[in-house]
PDB file of N, CA and C in Angstrom:
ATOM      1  N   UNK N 263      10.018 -17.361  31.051  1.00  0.00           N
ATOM      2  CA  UNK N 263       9.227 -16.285  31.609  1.00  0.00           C
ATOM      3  C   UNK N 263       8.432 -15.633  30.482  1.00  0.00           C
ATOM      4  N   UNK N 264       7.631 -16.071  30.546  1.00  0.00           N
ATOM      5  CA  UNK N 264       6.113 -15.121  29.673  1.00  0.00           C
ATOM      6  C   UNK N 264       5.188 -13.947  29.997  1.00  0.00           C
ATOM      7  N   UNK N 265       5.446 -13.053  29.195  1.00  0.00           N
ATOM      8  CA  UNK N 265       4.339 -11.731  29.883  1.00  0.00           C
ATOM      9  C   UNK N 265       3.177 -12.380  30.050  1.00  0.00           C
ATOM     10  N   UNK N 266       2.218 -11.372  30.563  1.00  0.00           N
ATOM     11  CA  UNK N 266       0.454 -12.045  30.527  1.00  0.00           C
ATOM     12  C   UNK N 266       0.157 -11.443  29.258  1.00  0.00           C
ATOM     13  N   UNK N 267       0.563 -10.974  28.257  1.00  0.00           N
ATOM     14  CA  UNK N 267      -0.373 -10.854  27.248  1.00  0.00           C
ATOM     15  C   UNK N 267       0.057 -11.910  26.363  1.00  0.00           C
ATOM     16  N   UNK N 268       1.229 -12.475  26.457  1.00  0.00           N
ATOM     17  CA  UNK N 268       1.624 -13.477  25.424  1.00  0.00           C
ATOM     18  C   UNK N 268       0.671 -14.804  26.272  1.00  0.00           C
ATOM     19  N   UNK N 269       0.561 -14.907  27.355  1.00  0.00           N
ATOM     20  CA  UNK N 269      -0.493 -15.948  27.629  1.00  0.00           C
ATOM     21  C   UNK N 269      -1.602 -16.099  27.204  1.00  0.00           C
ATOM     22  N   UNK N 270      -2.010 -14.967  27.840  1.00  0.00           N
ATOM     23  CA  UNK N 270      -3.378 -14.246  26.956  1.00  0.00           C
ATOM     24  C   UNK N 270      -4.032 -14.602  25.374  1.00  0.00           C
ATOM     25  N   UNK N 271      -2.834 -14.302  25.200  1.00  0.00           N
ATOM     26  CA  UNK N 271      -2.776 -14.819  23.193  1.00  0.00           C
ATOM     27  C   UNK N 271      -2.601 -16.145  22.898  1.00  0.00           C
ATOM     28  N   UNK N 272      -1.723 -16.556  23.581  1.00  0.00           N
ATOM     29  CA  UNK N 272      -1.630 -17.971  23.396  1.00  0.00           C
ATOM     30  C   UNK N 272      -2.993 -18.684  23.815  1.00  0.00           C
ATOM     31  N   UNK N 273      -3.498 -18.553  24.589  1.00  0.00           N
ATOM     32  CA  UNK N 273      -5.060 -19.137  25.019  1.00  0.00           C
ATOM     33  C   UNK N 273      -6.152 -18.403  23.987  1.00  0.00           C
ATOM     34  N   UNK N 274      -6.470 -17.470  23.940  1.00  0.00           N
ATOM     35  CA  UNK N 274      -7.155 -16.783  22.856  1.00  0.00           C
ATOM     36  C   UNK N 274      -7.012 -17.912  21.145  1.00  0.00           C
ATOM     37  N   UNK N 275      -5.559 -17.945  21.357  1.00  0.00           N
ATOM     38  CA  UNK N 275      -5.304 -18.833  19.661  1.00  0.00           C
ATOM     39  C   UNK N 275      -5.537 -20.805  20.089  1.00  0.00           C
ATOM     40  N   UNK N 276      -5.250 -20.643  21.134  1.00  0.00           N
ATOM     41  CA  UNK N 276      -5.809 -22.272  21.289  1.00  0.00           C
ATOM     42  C   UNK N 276      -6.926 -22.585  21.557  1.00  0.00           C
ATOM     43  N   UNK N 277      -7.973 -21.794  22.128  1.00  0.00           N
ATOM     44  CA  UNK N 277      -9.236 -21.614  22.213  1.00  0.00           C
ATOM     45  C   UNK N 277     -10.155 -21.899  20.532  1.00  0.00           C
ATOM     46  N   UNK N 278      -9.464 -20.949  19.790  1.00  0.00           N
ATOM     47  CA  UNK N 278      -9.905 -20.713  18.496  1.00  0.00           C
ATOM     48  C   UNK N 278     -10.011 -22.031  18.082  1.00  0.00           C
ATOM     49  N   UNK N 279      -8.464 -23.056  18.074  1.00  0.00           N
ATOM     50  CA  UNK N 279      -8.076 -24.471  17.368  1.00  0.00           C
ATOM     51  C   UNK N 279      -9.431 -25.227  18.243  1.00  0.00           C
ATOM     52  N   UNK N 280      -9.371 -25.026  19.316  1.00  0.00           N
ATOM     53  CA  UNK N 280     -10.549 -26.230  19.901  1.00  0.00           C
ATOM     54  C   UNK N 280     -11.782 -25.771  20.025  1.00  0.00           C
ATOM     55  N   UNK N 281     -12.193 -24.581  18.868  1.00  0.00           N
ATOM     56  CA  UNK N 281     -13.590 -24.370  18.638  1.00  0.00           C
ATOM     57  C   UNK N 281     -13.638 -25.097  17.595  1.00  0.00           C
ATOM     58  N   UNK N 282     -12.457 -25.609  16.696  1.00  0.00           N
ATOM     59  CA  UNK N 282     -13.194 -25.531  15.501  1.00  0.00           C
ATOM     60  C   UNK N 282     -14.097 -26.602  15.209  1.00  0.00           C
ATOM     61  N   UNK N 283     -14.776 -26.354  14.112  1.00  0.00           N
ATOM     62  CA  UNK N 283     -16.545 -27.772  14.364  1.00  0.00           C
ATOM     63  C   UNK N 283     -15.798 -28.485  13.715  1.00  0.00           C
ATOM     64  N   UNK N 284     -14.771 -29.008  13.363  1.00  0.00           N
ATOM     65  CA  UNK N 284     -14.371 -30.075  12.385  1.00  0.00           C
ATOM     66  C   UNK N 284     -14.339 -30.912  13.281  1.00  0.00           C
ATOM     67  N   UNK N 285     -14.139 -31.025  14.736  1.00  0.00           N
ATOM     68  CA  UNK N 285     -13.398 -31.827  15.497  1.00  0.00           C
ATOM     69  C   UNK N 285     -12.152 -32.371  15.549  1.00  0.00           C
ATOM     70  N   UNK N 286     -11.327 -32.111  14.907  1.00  0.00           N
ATOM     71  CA  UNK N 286     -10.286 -32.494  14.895  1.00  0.00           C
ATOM     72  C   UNK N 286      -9.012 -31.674  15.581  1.00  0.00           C
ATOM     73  N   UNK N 287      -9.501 -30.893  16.283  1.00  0.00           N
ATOM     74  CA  UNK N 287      -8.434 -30.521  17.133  1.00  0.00           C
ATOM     75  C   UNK N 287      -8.015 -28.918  16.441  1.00  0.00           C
ATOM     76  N   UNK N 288      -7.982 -28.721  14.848  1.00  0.00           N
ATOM     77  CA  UNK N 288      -7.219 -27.697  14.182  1.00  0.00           C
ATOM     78  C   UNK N 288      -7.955 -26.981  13.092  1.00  0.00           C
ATOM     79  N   UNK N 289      -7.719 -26.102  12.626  1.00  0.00           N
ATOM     80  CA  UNK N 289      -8.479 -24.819  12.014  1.00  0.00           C
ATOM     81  C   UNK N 289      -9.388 -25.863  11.606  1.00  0.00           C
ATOM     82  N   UNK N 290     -10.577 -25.435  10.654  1.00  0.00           N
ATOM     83  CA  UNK N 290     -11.508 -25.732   9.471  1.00  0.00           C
ATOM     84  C   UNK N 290     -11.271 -25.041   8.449  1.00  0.00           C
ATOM     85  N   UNK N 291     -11.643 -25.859   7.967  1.00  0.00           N
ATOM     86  CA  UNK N 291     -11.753 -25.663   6.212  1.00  0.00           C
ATOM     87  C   UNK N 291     -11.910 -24.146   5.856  1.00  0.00           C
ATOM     88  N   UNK N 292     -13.175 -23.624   6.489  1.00  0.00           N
ATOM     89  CA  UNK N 292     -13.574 -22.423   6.252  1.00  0.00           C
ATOM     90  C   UNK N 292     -12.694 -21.502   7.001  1.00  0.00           C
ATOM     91  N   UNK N 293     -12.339 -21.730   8.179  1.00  0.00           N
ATOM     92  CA  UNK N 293     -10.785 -20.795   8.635  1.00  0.00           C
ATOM     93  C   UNK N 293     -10.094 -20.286   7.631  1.00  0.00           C
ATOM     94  N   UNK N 294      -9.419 -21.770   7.348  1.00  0.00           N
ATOM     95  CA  UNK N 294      -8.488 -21.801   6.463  1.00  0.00           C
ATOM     96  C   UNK N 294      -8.835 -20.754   4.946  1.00  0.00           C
ATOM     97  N   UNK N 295      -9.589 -20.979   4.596  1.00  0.00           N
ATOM     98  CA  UNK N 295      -9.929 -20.046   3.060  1.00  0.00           C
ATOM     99  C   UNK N 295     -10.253 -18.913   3.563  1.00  0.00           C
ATOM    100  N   UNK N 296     -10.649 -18.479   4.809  1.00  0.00           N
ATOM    101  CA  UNK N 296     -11.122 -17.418   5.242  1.00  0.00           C
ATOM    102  C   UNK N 296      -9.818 -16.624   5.195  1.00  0.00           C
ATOM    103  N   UNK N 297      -8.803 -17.210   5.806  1.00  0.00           N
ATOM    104  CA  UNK N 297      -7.085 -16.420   5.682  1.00  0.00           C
ATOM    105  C   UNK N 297      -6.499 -16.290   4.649  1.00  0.00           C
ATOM    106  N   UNK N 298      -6.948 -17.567   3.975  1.00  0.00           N
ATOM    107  CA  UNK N 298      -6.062 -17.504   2.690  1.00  0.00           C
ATOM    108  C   UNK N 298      -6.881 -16.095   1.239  1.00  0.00           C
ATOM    109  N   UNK N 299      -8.330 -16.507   1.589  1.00  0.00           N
ATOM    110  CA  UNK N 299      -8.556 -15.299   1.271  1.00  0.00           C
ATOM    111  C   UNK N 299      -8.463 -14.104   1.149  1.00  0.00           C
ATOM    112  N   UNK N 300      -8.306 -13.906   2.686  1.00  0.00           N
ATOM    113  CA  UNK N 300      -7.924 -12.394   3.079  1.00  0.00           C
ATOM    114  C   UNK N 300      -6.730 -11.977   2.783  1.00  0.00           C
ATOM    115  N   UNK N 301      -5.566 -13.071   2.866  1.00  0.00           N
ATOM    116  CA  UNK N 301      -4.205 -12.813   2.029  1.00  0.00           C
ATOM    117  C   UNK N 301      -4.437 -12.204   0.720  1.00  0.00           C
ATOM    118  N   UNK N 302      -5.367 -12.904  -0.010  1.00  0.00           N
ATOM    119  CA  UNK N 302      -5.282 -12.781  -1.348  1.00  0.00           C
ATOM    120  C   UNK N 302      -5.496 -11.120  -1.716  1.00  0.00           C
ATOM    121  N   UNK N 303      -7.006 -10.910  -0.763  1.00  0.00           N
ATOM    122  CA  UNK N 303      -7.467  -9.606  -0.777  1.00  0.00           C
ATOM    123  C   UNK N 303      -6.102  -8.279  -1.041  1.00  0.00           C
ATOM    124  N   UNK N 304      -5.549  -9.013   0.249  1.00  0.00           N
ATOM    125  CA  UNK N 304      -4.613  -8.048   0.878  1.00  0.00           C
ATOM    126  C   UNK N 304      -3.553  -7.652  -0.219  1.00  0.00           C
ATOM    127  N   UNK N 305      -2.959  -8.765  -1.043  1.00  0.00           N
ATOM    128  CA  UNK N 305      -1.941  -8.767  -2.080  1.00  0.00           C
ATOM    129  C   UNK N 305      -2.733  -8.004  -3.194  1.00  0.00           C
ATOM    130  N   UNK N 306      -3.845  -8.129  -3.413  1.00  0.00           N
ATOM    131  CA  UNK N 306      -4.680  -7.176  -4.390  1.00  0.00           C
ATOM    132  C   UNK N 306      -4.888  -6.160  -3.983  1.00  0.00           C
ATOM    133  N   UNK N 307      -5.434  -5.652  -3.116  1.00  0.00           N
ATOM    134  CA  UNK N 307      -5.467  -4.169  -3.102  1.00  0.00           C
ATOM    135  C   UNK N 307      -4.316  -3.632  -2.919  1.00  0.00           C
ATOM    136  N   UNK N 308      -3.010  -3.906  -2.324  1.00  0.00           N
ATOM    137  CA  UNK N 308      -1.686  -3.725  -1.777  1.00  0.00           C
ATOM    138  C   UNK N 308      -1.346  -3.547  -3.118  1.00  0.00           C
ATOM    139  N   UNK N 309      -1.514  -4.318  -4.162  1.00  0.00           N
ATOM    140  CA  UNK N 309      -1.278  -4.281  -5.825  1.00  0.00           C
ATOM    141  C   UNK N 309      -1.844  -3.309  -6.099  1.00  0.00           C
ATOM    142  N   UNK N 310      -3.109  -2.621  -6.232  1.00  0.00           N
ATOM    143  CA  UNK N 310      -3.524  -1.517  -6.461  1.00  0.00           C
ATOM    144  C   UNK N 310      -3.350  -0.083  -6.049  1.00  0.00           C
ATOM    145  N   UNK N 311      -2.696  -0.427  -4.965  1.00  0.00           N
ATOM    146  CA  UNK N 311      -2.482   0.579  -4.667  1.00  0.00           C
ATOM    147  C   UNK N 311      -1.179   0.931  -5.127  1.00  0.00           C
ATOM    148  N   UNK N 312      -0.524  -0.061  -5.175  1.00  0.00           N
ATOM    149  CA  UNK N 312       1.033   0.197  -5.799  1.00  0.00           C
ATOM    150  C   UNK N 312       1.091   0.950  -7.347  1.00  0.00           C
ATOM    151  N   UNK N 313      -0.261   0.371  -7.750  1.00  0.00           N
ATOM    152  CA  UNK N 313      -0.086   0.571  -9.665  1.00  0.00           C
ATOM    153  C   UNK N 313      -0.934   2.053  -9.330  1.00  0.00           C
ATOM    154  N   UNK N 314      -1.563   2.453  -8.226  1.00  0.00           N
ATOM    155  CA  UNK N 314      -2.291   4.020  -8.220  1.00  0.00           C
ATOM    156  C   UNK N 314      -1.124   4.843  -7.886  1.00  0.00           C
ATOM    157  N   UNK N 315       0.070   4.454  -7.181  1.00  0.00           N
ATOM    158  CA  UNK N 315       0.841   5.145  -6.503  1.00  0.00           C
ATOM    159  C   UNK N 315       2.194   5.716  -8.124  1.00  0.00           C
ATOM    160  N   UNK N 316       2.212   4.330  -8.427  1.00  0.00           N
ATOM    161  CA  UNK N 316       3.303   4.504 -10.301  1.00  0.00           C
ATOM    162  C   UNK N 316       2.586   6.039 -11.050  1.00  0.00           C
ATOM    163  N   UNK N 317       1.191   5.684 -11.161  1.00  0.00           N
ATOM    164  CA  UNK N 317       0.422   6.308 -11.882  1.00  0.00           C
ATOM    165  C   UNK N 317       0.584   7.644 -11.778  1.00  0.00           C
ATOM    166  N   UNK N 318       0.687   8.271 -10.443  1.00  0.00           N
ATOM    167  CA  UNK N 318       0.512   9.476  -9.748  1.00  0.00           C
ATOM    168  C   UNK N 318       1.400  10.011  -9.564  1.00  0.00           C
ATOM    169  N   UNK N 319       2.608   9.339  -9.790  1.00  0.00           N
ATOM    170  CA  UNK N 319       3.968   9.553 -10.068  1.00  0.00           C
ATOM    171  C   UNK N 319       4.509   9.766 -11.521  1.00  0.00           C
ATOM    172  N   UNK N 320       4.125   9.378 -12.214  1.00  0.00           N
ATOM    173  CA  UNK N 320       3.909   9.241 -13.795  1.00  0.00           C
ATOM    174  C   UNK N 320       3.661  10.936 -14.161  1.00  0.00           C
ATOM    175  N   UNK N 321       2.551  11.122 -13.197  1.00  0.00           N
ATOM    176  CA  UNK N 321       1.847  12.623 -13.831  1.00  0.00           C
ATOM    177  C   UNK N 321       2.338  13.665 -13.161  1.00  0.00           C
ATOM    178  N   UNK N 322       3.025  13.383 -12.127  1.00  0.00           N
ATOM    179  CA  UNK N 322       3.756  14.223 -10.998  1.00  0.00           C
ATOM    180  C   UNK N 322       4.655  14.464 -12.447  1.00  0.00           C
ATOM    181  N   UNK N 323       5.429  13.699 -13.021  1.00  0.00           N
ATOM    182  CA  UNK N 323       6.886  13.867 -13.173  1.00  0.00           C
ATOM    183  C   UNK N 323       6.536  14.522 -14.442  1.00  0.00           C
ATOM    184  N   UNK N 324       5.035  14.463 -15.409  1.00  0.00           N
ATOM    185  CA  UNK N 324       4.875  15.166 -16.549  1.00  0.00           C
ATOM    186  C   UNK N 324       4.731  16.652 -16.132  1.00  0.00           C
ATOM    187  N   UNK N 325       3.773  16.993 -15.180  1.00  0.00           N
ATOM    188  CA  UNK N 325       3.338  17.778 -14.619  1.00  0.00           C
ATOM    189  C   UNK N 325       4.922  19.031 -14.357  1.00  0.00           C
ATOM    190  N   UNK N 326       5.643  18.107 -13.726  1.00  0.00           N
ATOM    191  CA  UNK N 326       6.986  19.598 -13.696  1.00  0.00           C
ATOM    192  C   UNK N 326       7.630  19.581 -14.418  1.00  0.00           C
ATOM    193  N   UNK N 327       7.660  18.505 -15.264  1.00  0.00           N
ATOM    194  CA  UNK N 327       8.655  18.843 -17.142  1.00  0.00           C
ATOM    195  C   UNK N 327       7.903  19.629 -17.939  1.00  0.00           C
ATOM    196  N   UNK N 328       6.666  19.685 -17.502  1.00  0.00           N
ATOM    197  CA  UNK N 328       5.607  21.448 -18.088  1.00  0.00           C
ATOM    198  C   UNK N 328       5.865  22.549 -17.465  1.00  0.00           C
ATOM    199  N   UNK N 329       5.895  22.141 -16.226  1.00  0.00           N
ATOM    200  CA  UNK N 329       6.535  23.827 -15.348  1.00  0.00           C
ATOM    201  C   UNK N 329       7.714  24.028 -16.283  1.00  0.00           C
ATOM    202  N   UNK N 330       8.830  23.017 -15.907  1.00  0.00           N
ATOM    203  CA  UNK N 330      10.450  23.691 -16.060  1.00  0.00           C
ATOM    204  C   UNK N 330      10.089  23.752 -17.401  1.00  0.00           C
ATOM    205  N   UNK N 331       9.743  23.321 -18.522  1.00  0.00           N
ATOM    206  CA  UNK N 331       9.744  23.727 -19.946  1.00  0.00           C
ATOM    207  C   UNK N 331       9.297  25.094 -19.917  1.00  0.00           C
ATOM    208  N   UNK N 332       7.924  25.280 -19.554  1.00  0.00           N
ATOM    209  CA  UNK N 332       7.400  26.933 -19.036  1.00  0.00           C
ATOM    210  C   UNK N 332       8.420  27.968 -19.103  1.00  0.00           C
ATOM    211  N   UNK N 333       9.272  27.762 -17.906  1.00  0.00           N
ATOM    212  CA  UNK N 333       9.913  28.719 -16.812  1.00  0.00           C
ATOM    213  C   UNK N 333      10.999  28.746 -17.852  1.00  0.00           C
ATOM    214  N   UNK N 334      11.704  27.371 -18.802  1.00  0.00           N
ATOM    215  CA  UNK N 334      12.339  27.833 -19.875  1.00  0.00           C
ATOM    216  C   UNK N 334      12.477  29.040 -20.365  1.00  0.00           C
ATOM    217  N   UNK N 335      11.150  28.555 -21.177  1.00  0.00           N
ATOM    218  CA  UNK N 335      10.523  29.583 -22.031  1.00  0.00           C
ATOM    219  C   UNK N 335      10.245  31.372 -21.392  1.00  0.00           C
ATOM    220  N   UNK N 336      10.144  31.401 -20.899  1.00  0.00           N
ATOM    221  CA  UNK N 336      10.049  32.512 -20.248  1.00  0.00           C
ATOM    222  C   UNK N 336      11.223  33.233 -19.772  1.00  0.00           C
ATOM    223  N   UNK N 337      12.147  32.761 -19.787  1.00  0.00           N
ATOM    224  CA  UNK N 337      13.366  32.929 -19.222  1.00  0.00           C
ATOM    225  C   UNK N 337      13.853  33.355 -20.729  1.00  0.00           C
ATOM    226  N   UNK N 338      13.872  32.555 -21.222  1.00  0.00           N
ATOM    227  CA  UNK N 338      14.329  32.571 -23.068  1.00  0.00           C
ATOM    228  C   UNK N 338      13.654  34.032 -23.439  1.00  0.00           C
ATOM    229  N   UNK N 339      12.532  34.352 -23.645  1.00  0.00           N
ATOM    230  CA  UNK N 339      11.744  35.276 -23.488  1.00  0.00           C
ATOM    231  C   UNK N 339      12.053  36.764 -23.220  1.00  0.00           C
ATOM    232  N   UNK N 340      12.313  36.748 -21.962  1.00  0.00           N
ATOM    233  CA  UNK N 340      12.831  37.517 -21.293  1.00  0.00           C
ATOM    234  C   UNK N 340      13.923  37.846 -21.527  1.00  0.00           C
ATOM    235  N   UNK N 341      15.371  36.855 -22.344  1.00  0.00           N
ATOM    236  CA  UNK N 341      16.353  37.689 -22.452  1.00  0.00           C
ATOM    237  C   UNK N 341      16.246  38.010 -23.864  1.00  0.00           C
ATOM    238  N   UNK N 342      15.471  37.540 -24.661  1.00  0.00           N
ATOM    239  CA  UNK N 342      15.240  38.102 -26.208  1.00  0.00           C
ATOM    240  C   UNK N 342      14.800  39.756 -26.006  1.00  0.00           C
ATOM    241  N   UNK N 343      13.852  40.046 -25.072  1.00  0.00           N
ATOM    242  CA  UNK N 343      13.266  41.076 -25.043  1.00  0.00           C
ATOM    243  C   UNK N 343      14.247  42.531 -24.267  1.00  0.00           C
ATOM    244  N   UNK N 344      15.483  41.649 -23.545  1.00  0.00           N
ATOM    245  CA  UNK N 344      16.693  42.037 -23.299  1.00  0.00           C
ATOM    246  C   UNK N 344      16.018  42.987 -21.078  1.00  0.00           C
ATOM    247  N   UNK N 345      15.059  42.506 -21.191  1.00  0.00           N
ATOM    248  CA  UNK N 345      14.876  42.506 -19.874  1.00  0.00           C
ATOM    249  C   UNK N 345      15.605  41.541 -18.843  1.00  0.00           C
ATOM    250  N   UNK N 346      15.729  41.588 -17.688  1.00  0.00           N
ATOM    251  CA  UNK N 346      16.629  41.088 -16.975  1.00  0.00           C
ATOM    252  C   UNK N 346      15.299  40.064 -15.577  1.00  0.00           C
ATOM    253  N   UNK N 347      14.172  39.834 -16.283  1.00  0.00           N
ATOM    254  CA  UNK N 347      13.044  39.745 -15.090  1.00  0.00           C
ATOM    255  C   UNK N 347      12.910  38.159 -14.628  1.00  0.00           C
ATOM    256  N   UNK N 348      13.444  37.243 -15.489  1.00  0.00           N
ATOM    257  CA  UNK N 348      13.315  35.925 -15.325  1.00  0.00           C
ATOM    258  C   UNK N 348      14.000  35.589 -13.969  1.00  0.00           C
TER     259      UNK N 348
END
């Protein structure tokens, strides 16, 4: 028992195989690099985005070892000066 959209798809993707101009029944050449391409794309920017995501994390984590060093300091500060405000 098959829904109608899995039919649907299934004809849609066999349609595709018996367009292709090679004649031979199955993808072409240019299909073929056309996917394998787009894989490639996909693993590259998916890569870039991974090494933008490290990056931004990198500066996140400098970024609040400057706060808490700060808030240290200020705290330190504050009890030298024998105020209670930190």
């Amino acid at each position: 028992m098959t829904t109608p959209m899995l039919t649907d798809a299934a004809h849609v993707v066999h349609g595709w195989a018996a367009a292709a101009p090679d004649g031979g029944g199955g993808f072409s050449w240019g299909t073929l690099l056309l996917f394998i391409g787009g894989a490639f794309l996909l693993a590259v920017v998916s890569g870039l985005g991974i090494l933008a995501r490290m990056r931004d994390r990198r500066h996140e984590q400098r970024r609040d070892e400057r706060l808490r060093l700060q808030r240290e300091e200020q705290a330190a500060a504050a009890v030298e000066d024998g105020s209670d405000r930190a």
